[in-house]
Short mmCIF file of C-alpha atoms and ligand atoms in Angstrom, two decimals:
data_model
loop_
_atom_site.label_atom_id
_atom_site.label_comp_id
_atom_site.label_asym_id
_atom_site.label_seq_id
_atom_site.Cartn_x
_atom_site.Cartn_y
_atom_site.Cartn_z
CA UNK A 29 44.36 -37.65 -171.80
CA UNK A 30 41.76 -35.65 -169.38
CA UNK A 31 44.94 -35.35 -166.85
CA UNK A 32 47.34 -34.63 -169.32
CA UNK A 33 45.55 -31.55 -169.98
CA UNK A 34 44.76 -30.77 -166.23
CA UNK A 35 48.26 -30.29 -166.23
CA UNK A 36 49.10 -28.36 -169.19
CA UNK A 37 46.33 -25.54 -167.86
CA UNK A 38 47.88 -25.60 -164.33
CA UNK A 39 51.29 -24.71 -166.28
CA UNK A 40 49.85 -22.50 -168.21
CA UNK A 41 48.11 -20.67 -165.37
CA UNK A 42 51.70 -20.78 -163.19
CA UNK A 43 53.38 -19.11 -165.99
CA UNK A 44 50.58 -16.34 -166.23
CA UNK A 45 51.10 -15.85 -162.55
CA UNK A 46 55.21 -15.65 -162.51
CA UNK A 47 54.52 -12.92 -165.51
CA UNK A 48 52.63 -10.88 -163.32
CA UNK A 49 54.88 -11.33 -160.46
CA UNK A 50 57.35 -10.29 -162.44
CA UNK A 51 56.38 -6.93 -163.77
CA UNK A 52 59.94 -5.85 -163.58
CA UNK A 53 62.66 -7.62 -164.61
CA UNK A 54 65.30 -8.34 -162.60
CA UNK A 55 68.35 -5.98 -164.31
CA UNK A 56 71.99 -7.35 -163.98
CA UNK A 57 73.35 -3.25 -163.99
CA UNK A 58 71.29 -2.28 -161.21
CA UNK A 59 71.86 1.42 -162.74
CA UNK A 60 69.54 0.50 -165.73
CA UNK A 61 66.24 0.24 -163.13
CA UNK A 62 64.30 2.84 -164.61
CA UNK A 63 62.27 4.79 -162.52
CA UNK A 64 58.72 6.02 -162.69
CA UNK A 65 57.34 9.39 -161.60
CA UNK A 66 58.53 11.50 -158.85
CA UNK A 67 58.02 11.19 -155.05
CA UNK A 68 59.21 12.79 -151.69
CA UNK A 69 60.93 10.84 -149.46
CA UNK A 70 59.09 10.05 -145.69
CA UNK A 71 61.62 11.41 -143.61
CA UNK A 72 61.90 10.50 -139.34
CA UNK A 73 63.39 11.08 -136.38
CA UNK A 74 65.02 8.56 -134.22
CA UNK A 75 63.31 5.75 -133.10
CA UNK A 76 61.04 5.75 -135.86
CA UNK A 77 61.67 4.58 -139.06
CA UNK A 78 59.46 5.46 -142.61
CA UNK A 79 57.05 3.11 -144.40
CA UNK A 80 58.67 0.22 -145.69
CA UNK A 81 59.15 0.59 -149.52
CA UNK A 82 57.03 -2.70 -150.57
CA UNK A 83 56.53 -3.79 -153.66
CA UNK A 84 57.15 0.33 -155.58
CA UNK A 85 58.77 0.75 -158.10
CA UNK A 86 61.77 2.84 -158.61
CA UNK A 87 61.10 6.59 -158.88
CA UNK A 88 62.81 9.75 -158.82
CA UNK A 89 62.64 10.75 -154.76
CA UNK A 90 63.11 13.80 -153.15
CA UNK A 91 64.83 14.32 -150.03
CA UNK A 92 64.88 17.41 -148.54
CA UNK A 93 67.30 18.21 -145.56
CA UNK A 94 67.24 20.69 -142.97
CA UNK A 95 71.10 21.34 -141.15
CA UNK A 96 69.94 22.75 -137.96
CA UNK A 97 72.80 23.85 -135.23
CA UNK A 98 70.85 23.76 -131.80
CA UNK A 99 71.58 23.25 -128.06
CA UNK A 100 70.17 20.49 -126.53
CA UNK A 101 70.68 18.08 -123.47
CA UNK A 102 73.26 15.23 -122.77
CA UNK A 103 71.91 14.13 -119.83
CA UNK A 104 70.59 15.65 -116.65
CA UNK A 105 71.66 19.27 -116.37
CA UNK A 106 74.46 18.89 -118.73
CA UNK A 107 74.02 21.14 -122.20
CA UNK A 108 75.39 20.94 -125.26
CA UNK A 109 75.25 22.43 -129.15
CA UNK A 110 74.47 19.70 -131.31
CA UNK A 111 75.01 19.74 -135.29
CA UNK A 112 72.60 17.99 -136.68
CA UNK A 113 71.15 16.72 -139.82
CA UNK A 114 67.13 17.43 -139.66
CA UNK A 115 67.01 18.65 -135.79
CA UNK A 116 67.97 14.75 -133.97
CA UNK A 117 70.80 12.94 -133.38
CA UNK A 118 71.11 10.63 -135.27
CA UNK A 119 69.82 12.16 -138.60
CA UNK A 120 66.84 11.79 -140.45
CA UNK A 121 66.24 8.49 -141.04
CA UNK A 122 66.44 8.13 -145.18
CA UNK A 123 64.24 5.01 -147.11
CA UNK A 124 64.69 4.23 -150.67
CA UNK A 125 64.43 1.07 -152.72
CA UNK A 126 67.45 0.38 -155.50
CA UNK A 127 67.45 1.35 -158.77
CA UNK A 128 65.65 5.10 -156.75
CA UNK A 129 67.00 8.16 -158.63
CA UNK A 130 67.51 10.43 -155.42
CA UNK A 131 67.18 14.10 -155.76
CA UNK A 132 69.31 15.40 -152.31
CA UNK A 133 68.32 18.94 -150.94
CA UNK A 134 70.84 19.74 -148.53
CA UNK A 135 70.01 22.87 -146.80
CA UNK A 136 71.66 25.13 -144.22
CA UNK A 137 69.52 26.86 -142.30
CA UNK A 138 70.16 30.77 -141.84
CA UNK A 139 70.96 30.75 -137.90
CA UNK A 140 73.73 28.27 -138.24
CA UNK A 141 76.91 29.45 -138.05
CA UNK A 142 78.88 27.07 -140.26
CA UNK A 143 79.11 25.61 -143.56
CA UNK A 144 78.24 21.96 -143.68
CA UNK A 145 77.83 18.90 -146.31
CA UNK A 146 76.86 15.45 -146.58
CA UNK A 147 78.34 12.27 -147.60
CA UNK A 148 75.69 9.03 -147.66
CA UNK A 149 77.80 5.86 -147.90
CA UNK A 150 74.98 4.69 -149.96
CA UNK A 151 76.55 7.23 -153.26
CA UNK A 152 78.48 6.01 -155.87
CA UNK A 153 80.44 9.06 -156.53
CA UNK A 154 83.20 11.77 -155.72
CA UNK A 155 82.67 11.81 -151.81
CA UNK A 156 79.36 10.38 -151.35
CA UNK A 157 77.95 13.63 -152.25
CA UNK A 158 80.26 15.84 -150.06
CA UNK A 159 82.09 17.23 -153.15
CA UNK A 160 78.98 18.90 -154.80
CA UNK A 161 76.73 19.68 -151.21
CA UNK A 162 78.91 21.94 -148.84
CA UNK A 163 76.96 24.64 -148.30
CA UNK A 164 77.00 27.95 -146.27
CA UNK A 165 74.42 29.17 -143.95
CA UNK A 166 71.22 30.63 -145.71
CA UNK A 167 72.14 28.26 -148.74
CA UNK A 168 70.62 25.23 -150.35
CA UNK A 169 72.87 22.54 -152.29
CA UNK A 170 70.89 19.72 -154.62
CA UNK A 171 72.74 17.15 -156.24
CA UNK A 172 71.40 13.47 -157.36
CA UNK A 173 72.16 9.82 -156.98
CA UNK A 174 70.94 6.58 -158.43
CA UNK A 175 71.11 3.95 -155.59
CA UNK A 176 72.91 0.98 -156.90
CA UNK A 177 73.58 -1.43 -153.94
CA UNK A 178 70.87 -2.65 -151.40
CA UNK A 179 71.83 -2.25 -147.73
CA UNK A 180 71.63 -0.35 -144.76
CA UNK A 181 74.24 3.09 -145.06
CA UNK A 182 75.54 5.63 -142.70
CA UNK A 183 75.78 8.91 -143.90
CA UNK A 184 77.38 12.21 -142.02
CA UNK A 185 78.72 15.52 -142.44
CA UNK A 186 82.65 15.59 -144.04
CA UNK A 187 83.78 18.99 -143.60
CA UNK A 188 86.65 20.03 -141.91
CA UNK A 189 87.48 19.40 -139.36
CA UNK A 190 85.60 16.23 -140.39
CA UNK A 191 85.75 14.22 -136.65
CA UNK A 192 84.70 17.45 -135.50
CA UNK A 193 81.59 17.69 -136.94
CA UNK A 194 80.96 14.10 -136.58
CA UNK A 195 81.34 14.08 -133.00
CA UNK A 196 78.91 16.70 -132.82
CA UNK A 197 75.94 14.57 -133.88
CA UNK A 198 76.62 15.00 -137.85
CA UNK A 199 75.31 11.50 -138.92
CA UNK A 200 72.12 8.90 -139.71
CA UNK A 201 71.21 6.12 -141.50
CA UNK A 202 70.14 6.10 -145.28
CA UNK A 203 68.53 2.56 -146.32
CA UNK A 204 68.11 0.94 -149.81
CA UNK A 205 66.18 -1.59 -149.78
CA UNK A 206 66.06 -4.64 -152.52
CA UNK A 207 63.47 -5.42 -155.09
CA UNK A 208 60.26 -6.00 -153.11
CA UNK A 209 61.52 -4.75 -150.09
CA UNK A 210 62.80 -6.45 -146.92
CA UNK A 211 60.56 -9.16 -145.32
CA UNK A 212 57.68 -7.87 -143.32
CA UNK A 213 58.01 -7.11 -139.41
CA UNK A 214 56.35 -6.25 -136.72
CA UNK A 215 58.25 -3.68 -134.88
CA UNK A 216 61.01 -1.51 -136.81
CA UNK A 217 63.07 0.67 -134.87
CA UNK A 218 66.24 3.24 -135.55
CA UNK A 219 68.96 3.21 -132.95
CA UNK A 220 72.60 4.95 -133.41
CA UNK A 221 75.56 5.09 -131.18
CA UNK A 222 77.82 7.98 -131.14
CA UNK A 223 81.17 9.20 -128.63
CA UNK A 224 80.71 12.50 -127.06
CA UNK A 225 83.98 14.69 -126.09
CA UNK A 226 82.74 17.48 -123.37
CA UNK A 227 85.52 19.90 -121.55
CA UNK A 228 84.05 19.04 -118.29
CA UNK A 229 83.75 14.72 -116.62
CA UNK A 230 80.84 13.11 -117.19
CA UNK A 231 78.15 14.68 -115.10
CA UNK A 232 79.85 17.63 -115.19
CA UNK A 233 76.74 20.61 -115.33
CA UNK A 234 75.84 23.26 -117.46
CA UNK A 235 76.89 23.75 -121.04
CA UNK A 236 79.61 22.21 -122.28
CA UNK A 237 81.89 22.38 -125.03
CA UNK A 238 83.35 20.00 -127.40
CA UNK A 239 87.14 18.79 -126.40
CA UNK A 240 89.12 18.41 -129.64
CA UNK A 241 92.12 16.87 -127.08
CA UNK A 242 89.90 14.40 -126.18
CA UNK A 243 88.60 13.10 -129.54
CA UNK A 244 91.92 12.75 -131.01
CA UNK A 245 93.11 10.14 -127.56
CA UNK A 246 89.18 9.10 -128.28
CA UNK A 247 88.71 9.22 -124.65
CA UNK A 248 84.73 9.80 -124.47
CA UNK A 249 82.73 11.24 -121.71
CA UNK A 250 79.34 9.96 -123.17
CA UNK A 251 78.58 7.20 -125.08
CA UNK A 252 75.21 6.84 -126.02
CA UNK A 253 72.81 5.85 -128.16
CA UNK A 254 70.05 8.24 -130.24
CA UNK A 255 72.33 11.32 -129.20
CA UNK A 256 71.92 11.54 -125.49
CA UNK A 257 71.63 9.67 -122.17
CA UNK A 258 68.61 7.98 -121.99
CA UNK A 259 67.07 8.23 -125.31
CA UNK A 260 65.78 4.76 -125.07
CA UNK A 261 65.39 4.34 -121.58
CA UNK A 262 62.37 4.46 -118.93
CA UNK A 263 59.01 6.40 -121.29
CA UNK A 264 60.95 6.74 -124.30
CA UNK A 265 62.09 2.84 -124.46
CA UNK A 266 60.87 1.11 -127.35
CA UNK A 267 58.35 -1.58 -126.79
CA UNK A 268 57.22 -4.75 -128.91
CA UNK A 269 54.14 -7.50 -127.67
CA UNK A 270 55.02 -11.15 -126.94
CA UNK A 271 55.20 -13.00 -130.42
CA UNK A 272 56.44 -9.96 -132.67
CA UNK A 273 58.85 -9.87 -134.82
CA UNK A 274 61.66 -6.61 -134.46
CA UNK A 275 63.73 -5.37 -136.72
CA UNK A 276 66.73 -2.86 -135.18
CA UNK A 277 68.55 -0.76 -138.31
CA UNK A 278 71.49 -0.16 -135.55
CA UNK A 279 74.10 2.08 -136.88
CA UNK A 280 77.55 3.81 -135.17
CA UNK A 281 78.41 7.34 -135.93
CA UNK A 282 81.71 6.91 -134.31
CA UNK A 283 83.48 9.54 -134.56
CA UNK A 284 85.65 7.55 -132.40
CA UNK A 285 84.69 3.93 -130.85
CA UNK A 286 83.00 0.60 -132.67
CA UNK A 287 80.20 -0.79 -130.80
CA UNK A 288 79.83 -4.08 -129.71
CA UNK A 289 76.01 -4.23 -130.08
CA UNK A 290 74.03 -6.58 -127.59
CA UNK A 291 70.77 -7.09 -126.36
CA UNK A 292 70.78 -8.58 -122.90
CA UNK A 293 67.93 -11.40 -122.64
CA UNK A 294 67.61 -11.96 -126.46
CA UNK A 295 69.50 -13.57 -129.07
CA UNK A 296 69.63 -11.82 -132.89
CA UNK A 297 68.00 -14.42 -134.78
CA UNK A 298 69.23 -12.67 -137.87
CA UNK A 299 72.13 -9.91 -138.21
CA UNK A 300 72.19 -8.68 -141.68
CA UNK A 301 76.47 -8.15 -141.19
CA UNK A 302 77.85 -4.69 -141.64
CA UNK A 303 74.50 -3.78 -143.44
CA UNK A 304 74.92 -5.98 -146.47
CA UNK A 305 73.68 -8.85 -147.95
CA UNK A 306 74.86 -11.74 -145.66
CA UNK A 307 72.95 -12.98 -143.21
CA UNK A 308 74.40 -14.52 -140.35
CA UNK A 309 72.21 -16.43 -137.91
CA UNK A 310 72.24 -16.94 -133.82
CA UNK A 311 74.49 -13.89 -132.82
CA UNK A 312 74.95 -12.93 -129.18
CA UNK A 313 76.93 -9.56 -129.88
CA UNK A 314 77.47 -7.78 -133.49
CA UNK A 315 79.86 -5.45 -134.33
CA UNK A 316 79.48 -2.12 -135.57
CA UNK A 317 82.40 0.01 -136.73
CA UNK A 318 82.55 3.41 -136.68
CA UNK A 319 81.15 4.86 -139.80
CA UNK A 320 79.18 1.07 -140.18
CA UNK A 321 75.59 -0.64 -139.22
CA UNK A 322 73.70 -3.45 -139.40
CA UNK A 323 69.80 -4.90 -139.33
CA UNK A 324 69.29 -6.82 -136.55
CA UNK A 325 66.33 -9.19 -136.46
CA UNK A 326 64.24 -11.29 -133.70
CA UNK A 327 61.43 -12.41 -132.14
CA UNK A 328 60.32 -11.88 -128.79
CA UNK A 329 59.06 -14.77 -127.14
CA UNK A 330 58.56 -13.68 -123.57
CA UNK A 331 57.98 -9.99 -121.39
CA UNK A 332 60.17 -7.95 -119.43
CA UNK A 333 62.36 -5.46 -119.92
CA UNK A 334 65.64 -6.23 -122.65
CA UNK A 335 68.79 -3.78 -122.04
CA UNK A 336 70.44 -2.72 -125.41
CA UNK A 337 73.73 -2.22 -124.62
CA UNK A 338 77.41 -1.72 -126.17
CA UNK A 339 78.73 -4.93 -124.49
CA UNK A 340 82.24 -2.36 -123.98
CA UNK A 341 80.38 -2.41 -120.76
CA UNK A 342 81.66 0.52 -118.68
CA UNK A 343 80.24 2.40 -121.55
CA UNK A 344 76.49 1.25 -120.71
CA UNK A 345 76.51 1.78 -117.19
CA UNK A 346 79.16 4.58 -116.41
CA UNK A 347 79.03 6.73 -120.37
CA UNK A 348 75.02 6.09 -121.16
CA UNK A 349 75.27 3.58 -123.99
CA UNK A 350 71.99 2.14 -122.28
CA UNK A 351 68.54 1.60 -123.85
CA UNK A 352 65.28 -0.53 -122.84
CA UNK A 353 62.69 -2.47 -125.21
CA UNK A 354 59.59 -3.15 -123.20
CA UNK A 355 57.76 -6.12 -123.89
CA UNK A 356 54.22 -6.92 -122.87
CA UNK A 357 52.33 -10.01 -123.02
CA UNK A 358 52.03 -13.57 -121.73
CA UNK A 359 54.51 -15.30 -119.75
CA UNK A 360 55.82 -18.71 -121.39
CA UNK A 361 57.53 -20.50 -118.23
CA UNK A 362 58.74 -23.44 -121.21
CA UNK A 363 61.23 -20.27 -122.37
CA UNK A 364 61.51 -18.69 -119.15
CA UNK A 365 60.18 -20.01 -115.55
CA UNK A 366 61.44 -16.45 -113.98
CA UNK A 367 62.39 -16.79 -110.36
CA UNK A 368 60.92 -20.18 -108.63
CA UNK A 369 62.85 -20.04 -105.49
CA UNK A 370 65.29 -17.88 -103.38
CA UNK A 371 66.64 -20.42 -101.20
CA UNK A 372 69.53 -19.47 -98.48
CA UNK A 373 72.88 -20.64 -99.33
CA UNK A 374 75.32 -21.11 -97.01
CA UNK A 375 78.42 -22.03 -98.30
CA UNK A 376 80.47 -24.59 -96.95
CA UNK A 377 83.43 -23.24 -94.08
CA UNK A 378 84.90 -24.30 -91.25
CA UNK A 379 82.27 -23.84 -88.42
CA UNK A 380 79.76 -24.49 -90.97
CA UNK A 381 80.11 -28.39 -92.38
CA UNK A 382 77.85 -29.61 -90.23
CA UNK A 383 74.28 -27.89 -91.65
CA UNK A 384 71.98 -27.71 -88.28
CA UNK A 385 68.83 -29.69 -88.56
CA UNK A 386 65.71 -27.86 -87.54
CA UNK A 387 65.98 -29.54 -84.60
CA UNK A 388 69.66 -29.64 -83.48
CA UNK A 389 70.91 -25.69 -83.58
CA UNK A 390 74.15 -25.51 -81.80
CA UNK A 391 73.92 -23.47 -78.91
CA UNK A 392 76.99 -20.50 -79.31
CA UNK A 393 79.24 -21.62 -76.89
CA UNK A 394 80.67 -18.30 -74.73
CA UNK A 395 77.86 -16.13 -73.82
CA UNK A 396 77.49 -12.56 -73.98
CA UNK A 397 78.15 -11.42 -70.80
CA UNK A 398 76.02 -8.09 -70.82
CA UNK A 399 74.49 -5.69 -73.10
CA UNK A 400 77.50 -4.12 -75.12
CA UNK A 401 78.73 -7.62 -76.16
CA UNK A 402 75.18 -8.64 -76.85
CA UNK A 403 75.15 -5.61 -79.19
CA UNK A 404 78.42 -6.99 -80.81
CA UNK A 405 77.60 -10.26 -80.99
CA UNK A 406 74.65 -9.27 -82.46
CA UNK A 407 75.89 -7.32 -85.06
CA UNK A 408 78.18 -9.81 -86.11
CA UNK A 409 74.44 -12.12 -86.89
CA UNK A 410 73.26 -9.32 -88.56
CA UNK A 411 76.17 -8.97 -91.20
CA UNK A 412 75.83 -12.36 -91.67
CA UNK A 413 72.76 -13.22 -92.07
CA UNK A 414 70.14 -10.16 -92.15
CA UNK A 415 72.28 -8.11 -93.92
CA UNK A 416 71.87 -9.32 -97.47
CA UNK A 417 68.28 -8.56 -97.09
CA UNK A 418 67.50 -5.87 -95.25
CA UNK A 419 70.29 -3.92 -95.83
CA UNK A 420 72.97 -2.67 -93.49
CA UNK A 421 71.89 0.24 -91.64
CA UNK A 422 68.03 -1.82 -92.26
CA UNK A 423 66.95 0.40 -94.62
CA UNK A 424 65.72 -2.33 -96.48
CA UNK A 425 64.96 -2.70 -100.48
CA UNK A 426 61.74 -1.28 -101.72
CA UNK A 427 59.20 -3.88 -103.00
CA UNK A 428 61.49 -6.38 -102.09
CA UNK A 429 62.87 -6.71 -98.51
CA UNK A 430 60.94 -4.32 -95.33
CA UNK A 431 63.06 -2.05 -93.67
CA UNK A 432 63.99 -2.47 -89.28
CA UNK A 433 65.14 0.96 -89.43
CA UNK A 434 62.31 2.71 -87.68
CA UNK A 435 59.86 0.05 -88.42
CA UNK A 436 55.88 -0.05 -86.48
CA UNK A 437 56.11 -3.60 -87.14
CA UNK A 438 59.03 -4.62 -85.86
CA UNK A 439 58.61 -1.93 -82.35
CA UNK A 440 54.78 -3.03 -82.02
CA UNK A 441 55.64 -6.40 -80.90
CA UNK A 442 58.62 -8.11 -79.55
CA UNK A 443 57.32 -11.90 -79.17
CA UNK A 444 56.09 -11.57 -82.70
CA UNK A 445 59.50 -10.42 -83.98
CA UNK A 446 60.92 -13.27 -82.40
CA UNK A 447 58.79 -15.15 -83.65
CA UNK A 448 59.47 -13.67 -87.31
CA UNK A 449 63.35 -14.29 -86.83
CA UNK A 450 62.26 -17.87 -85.09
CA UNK A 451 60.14 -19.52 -87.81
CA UNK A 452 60.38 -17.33 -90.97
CA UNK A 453 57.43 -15.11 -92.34
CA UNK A 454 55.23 -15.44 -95.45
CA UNK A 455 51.79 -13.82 -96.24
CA UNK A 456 51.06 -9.72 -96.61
CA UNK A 457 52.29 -7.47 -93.86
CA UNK A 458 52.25 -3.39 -94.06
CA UNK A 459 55.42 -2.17 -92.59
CA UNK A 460 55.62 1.56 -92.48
CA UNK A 461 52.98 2.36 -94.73
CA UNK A 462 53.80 -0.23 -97.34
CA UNK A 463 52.71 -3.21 -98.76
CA UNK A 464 55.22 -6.53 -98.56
CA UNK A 465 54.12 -10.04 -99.50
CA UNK A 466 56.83 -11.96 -99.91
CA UNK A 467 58.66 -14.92 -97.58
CA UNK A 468 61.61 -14.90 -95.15
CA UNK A 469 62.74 -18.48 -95.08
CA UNK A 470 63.33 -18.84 -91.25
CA UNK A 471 66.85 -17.80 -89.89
CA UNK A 472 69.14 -21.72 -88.55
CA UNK A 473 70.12 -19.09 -85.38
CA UNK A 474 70.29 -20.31 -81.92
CA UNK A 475 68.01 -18.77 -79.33
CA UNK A 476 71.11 -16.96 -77.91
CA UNK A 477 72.10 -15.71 -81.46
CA UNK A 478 68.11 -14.41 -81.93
CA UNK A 479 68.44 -12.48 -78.84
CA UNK A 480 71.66 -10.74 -79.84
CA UNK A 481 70.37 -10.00 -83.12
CA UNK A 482 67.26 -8.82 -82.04
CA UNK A 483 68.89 -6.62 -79.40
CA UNK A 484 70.96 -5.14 -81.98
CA UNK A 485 68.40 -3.98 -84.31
CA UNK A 486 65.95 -2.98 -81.33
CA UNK A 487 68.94 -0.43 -80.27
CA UNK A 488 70.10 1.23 -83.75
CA UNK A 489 68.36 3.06 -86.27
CA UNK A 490 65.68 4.62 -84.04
CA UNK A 491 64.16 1.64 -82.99
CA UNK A 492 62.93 0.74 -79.35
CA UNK A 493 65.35 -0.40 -77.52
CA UNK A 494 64.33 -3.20 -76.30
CA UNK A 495 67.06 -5.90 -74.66
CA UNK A 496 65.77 -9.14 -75.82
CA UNK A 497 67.58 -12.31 -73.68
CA UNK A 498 67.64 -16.11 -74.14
CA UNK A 499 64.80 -16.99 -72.05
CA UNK A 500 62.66 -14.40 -73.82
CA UNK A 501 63.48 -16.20 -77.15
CA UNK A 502 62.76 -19.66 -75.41
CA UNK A 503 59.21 -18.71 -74.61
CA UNK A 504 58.02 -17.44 -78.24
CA UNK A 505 59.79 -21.13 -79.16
CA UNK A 506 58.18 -23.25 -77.04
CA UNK A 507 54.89 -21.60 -77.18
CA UNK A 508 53.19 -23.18 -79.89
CU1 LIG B 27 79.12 19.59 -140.67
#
């Protein structure tokens, strides 16, 4: 009796809770959501995205939107007018929940010199607003829109020529989110690719304008994301901490090319698809068409630095489509051990199946016979073997490999050079000025093949030049 009543007040105390949960009922016409009060909307610029909406109710939100026609740069002394929608490419970045009753201010600020409009993917209606918002310079245009599907929408400028004013920067991202809001992350961030069509190559200076030839064959000279080369890269990457969850609302303004959205080092753990409402899970690449986007969604589990790229490769490395999350925090060798050895590999050819035994180095079998062969006999050990290290004229690789060219260490002391090539070198050394602690697994070269090499270095690149012979080499050996 005692617990049949126990459980009648836990029901009882459930239901109270649902109710309260529940202030809103859940409409099947999403365009009956009535909203409360008036509010206006938290508008960004690219990378940053506004507060999430939460748990709000619908109200009547105002967005007001500046069309600002400025000059700004591609990339590294290369100029160009952008159009844009609040002062960035990509747009303004737009929040609203569904069932929001959005009052649009679309206005063109006095210095431009063309009428513009808008049209959010997000509208239900004639154009997606562009029918009642072109507006002239010096003019403001307000319409209004009840947001009736959740998702992640592009929006852009349709006027005529409508690729035109696309390819000039003319689009962002205008969210809805569902009742209650997405799920709660850690890191939100706003990316958007666009195709840029300049007169001049890529890398071509000063300011250049936009090549209507080009956009029609949609032959791009920049690809990028956030509106110019290197948005995301270097200070302005975005960053995260070990353990946090990020959320990317990726769109592509086209005009011209889809995107083939990757992030190098990470796998999406979610991609909401093309924006909507299915969620697919485990995805390498997504794709993002022109005039489309998409949430992507994951944790990062380990630091370093994660490329964002559009996996149309040539267009990351050679057009800009290149950006950088930084993450910080503690290593996890289970997930990633990072580099545990660089051993030598020598792969198997003729001349080479037998592997020398530290003990058993085959002595080269014709001699050089004097100093000009030594130096191309010598050279030919270098190619081979120094080479990948330290670089062919021995410039070396900073932080990673010392440089011969010109180096105090290397003219300071012959023996111990041999010696280096001899046995290998681990353990802090200052060459030149800098700082190297790092190992050079010793070298399977025969005494003869150490002198040539040695004498080859010694006499390019400004170095000694020193002749270094077999018996030379023999003496460091045996020393020990
Ligand atoms: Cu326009």
């Amino acid at each position: 009796m005692k617990n049949q009543l126990n459980y009648l007040l836990l029901f009882i105390s459930l239901l109270l809770i649902s109710c309260f949960n529940n202030q809103e009922k859940n409409y099947e016409n999403t365009s009956e959501i009535p909203v409360s009060r008036e509010m206006t909307a938290e508008l960004t610029s690219p990378p940053n995205v506004p507060t999430p909406v939460g748990r709000r109710k619908a109200k009547k939100l105002i967005v007001k939107m500046e069309i600002l026609e400025k000059e700004g740069e591609m990339t590294d002394g290369v100029r160009y007018v952008y159009w844009t929608f609040g002062g960035t490419v990509p747009g303004s970045f737009i929040r609203t929940r569904i069932g929001d009753e959005v009052e649009f201010h679309l206005q063109n600020h006095p210095d431009n010199k063309l009428p513009h409009n808008i049209d959010l993917h997000a509208v239900t209606g004639p154009g997606g607003g562009a029918e009642s918002s072109f507006v002239a310079p010096g003019h403001e245009k307000v319409f209004s829109f009840k947001t009736l599907n959740p998702g992640l929408y592009v929006y852009h400028c349709a006027t005529a020529p409508v690729g035109m004013h696309i390819a000039n920067g003319m689009y962002g991202l205008i969210l809805v989110e569902p009742e209650g809001g997405l799920p709660i992350v850690d890191k939100e961030y706003y990316i958007m690719q666009g195709d840029f069509y300049t007169k001049g190559a890529n890398g071509e200076r000063g300011l250049q304008p936009f090549d209507m030839q080009k956009a029609v064959d949609e032959k791009a000279d920049y690809v990028v994301f956030n509106g110019k080369v290197g948005s995301l890269t270097g200070d302005n990457a975005i960053t995260a901490k070990v353990g946090e969850t990020v959320r990317l609302f990726v769109g592509n303004g086209g005009p011209g090319l889809v995107s083939s959205f990757h992030v190098i080092g990470e796998i999406f753990d979610k991609v909401h698809i093309e924006g909507g409402n299915k969620i697919n899970e485990n995805v390498q690449t997504t794709l993002i068409p022109a005039g489309g986007a998409a949430l992507v969604e994951f944790k990062v589990d380990v630091p370093g630095t994660f490329i964002l790229v559009d996996h149309s490769i040539f267009r990351a490395f050679n057009k800009g489509a290149l950006g950088m999350l930084k993450v910080e925090g503690e290593e996890d060798k289970k997930i990633y051990s990072g580099e545990i050895r660089d051993d030598i590999y020598l792969p198997e050819g003729p001349g080479l199946q037998e592997m020398p035994t530290t003990n058993e180095i085959v002595e080269s079998k014709i001699p050089a016979k004097n100093f000009d062969e030594q130096m191309k006999f010598g050279k030919q050990v270098y190619m081979q073997t120094c080479f990948a290290c330290h670089q062919s004229e021995g410039q070396g690789v900073p932080n990673a490999f010392p440089p011969l060219a010109k180096s105090d260490y290397l003219n300071a002391d012959v023996n111990r050079a041999i010696g280096v090539v001899l046995h290998g070198l681990t353990g802090e050394i200052t060459v030149n000025g800098e700082k190297y602690n790092s190992v050079m697994t010793r070298q399977m070269l025969s005494s003869e093949e150490i002198a040539n090499v040695l004498t080859y270095v010694y006499n390019s690149w400004g170095n000694s030049e020193k002749v270094i012979n077999t018996d030379m080499v023999e003496k460091v050996k045996n020393k020990k």
